[in-house]
XYZ file of N, CA and C in Angstrom:
429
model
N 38.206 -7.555 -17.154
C 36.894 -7.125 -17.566
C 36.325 -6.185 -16.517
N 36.076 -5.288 -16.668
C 35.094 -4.310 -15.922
C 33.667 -3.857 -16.003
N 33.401 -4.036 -14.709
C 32.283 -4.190 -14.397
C 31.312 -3.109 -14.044
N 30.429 -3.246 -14.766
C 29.654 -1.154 -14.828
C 28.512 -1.771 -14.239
N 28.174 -0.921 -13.032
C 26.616 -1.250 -12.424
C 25.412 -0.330 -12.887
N 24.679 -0.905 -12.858
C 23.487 -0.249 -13.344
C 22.711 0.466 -13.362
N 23.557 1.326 -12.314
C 23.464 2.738 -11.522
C 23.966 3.194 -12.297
N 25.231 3.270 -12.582
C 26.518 3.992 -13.470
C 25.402 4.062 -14.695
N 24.989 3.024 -15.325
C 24.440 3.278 -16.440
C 23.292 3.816 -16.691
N 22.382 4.201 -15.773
C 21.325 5.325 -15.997
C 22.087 6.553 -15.692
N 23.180 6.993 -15.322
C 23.483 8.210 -15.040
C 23.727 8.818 -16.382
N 24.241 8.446 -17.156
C 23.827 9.004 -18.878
C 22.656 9.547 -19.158
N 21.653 8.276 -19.138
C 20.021 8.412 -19.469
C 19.280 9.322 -19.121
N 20.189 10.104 -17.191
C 19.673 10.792 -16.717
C 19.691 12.216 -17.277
N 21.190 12.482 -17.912
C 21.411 13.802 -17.871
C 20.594 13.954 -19.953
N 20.997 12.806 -20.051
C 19.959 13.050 -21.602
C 18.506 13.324 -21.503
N 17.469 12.988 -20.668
C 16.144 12.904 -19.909
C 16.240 14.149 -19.666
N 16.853 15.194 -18.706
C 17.283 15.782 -18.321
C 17.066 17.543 -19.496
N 17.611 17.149 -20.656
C 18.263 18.496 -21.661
C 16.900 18.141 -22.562
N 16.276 16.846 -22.367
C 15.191 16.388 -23.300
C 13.870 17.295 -22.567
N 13.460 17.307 -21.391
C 12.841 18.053 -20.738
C 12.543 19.126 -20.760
N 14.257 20.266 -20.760
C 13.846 21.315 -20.556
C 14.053 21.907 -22.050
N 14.377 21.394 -23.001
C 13.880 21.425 -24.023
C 12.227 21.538 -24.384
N 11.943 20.906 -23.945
C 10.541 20.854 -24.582
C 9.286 21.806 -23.636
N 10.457 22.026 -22.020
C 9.237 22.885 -21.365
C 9.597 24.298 -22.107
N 10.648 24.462 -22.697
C 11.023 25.809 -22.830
C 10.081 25.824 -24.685
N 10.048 25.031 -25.071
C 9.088 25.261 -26.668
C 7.906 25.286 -26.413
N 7.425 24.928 -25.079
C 5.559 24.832 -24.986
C 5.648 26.130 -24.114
N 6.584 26.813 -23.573
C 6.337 28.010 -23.152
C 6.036 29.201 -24.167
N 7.342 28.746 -25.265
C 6.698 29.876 -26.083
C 6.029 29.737 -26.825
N 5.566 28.397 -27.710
C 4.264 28.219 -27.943
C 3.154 28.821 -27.502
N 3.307 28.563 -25.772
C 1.733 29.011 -25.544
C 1.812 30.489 -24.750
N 2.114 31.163 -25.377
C 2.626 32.512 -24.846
C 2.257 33.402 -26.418
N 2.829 33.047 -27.131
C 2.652 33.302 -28.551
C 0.974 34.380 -28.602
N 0.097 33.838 -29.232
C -1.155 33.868 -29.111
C -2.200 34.809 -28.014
N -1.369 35.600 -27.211
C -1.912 35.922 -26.171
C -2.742 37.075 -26.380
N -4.147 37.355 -25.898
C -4.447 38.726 -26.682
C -4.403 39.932 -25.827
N -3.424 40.320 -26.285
C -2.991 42.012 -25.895
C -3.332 42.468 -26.980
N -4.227 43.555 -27.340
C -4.252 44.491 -27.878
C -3.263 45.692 -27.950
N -2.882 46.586 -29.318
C -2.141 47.449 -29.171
C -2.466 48.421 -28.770
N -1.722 49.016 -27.250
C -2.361 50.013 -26.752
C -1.440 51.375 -27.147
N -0.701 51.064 -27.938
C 0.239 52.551 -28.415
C -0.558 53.346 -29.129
N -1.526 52.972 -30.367
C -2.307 54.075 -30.741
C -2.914 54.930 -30.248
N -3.129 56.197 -30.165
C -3.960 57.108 -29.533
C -5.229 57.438 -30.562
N -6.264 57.460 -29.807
C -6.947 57.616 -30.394
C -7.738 59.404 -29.719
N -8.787 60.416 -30.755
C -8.693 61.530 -29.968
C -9.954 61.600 -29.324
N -10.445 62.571 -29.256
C -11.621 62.786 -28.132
C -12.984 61.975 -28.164
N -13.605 61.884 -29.842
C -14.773 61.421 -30.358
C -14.736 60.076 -31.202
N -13.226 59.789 -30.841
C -12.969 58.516 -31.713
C -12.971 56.692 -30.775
N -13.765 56.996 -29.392
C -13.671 56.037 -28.753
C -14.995 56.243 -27.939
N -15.072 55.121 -27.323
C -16.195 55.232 -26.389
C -15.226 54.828 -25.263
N -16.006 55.789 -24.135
C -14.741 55.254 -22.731
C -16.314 54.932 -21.806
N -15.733 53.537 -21.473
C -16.373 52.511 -20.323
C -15.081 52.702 -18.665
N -16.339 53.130 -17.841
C -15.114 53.350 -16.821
C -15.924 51.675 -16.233
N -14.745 51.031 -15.495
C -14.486 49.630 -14.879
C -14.071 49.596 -13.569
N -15.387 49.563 -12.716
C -14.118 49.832 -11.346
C -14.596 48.417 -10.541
N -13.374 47.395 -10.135
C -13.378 46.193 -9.419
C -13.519 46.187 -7.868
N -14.471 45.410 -7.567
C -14.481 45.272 -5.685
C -14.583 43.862 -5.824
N -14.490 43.271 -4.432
C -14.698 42.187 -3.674
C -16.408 41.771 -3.808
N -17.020 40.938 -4.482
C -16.649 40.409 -5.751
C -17.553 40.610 -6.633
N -17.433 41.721 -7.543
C -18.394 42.341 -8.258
C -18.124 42.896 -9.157
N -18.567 43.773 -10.932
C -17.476 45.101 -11.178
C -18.778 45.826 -11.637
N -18.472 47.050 -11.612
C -19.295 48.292 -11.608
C -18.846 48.733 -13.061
N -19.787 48.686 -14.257
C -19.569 49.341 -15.714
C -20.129 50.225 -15.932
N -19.781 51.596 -16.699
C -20.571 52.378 -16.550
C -19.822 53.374 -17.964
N -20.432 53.072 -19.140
C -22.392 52.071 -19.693
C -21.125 50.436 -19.765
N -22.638 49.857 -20.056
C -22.904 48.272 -20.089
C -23.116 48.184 -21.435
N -23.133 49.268 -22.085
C -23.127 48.917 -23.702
C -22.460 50.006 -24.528
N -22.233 49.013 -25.574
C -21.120 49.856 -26.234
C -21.343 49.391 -27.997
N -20.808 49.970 -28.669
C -21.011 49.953 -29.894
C -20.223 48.917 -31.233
N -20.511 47.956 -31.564
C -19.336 47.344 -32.775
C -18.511 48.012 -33.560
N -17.652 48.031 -33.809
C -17.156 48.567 -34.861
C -15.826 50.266 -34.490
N -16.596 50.392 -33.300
C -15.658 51.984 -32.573
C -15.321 51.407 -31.651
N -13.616 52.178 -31.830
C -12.597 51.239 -30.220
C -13.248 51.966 -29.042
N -12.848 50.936 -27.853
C -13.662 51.257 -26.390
C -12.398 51.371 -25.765
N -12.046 52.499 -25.032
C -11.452 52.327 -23.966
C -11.779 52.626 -22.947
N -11.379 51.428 -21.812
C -11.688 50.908 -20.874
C -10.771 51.002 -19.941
N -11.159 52.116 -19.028
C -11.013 52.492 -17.783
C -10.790 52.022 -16.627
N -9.796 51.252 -16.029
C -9.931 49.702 -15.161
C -9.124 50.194 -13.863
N -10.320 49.947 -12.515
C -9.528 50.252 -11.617
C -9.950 49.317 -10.720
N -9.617 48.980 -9.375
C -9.826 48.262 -8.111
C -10.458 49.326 -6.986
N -10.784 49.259 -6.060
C -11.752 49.668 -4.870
C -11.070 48.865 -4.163
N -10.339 47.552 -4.108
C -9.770 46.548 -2.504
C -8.806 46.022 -3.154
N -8.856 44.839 -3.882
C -7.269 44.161 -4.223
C -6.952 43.675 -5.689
N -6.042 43.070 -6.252
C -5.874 43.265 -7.577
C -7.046 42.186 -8.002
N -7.662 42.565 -9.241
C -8.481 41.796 -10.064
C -7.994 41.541 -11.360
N -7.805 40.441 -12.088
C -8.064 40.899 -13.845
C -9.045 40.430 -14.487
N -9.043 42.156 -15.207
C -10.325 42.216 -16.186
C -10.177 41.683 -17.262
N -10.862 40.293 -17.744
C -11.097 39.284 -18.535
C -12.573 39.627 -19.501
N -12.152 39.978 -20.964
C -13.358 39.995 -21.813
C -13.222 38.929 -22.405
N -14.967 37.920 -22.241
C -14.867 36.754 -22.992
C -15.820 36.799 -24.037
N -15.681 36.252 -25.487
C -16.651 36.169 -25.773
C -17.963 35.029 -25.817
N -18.690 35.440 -26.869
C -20.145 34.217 -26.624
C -19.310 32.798 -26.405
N -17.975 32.039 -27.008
C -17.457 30.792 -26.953
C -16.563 31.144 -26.172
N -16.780 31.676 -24.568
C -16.002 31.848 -24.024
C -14.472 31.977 -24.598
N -14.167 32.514 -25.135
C -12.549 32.420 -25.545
C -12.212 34.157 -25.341
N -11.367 34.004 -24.213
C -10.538 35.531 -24.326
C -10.039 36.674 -25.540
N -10.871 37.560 -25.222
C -10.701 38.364 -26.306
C -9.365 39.713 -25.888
N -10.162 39.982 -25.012
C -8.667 40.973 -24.101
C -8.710 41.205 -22.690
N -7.605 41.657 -22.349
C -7.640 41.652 -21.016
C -6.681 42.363 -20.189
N -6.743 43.023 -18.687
C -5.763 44.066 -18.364
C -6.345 43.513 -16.700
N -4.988 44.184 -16.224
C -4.947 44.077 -14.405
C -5.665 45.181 -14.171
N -6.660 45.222 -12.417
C -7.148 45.853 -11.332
C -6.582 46.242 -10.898
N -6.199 47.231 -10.436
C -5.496 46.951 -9.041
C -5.885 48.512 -8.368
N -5.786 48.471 -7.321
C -6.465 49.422 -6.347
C -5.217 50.519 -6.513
N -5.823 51.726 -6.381
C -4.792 53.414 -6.426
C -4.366 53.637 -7.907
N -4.818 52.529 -8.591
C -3.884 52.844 -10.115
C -5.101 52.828 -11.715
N -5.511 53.598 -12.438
C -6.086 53.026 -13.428
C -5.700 52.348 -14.313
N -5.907 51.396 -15.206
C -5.114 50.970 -16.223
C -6.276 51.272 -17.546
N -5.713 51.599 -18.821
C -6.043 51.978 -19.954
C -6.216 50.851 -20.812
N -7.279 49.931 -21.268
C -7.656 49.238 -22.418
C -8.486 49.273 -23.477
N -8.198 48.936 -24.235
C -8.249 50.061 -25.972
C -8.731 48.687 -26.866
N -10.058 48.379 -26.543
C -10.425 47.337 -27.689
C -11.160 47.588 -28.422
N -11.636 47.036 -29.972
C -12.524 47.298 -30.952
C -13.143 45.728 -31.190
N -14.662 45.951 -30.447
C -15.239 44.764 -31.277
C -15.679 44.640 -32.750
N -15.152 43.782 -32.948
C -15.530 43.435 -34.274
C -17.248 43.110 -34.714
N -17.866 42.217 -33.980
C -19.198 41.696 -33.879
C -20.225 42.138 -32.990
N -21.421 42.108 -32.919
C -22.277 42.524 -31.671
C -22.017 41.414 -31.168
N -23.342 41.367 -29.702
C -23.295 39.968 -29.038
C -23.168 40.595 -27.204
N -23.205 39.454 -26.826
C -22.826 39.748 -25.156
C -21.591 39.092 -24.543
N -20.713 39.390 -24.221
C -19.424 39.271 -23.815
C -19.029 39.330 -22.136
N -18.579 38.133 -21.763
C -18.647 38.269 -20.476
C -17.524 38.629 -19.794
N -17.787 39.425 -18.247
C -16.340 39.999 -17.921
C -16.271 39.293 -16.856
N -15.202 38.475 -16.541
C -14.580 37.672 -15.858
C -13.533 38.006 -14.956
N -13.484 37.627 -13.898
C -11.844 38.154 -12.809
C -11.161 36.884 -12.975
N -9.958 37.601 -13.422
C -8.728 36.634 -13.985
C -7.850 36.494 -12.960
N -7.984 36.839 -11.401
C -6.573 36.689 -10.543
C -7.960 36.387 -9.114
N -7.433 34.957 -8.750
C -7.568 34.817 -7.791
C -7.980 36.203 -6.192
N -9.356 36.489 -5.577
C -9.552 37.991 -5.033
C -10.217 37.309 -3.581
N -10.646 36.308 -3.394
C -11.276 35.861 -2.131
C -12.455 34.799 -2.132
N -12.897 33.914 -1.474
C -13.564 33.353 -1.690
C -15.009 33.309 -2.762
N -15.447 34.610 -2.876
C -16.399 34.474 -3.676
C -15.991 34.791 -5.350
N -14.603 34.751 -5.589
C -14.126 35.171 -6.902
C -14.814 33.855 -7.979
N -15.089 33.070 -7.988
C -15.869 32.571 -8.802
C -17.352 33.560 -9.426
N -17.805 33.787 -8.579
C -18.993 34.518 -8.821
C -18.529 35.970 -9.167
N -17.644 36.322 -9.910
C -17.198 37.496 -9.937
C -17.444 37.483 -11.349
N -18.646 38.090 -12.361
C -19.187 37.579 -13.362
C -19.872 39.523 -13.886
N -19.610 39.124 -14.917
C -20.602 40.760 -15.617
C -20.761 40.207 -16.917
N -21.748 41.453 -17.504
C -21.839 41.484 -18.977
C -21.696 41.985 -19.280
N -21.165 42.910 -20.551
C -21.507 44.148 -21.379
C -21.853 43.585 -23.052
N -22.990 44.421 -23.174
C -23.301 44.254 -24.644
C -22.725 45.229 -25.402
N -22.693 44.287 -26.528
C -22.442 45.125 -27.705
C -23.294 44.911 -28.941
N -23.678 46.601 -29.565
C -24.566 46.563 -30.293
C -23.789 46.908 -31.535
């Protein structure tokens, strides 16, 4: 008769535990990846067919310029840094991310959104920038 210790016998359990795991981290990855809101920035749009908001990020503040913008006509949004990378986070009234693009200093980046609704929408820094990045808070309305 042979005798299996009970070590031996979780080493099965282990490698099944194991494929069970990364199974399931790899389906909640793309689950929650799915859903993400990028807007399509391939369309071009031409001279009178947008409103352009320039966005420029500092340590810990952002400078909009206008603060209001219109429902219904796409905005593109002009996004740059002044010191280190920021991301520009549009939320709306139920806080829930509407769109969003990286800061980063020497580089502009191009974002191309169309609100659907009026309201006030808050702009948020999405990447960790220095101690006062909590307070790193704006508004822009939309009429």
């Amino acid at each position: 008769m042979r005798i299996i210790h009970q070590s031996q016998k979780w080493y099965g359990v282990r490698s099944k535990w194991f494929i069970f795991l990364l199974t399931l981290g790899v389906t909640v990855s793309i689950l929650s990846t799915n859903p993400f809101p990028t807007p399509d920035q391939k369309k071009e749009y031409s001279g009178n067919d947008y409103q352009n908001v320039t966005v420029d990020s500092h340590q810990w503040y952002w400078v909009m310029t206008p603060s209001t913008v219109k429902a219904g006509q796409p905005v593109a949004f002009q996004v740059s840094s002044a010191d280190v990378n920021h991301g520009f986070g549009i939320y709306d009234e139920k806080l829930t991310l509407v769109a969003q693009t990286q800061a980063m200093p020497g580089y502009t980046n191009k974002l191309v959104h169309t609100f659907d609704k009026p309201g006030k929408y808050k702009i948020l820094c999405l990447e960790y920038c220095g101690l006062a990045h909590h307070a790193m808070i704006s508004e822009l309305t939309v009429e």
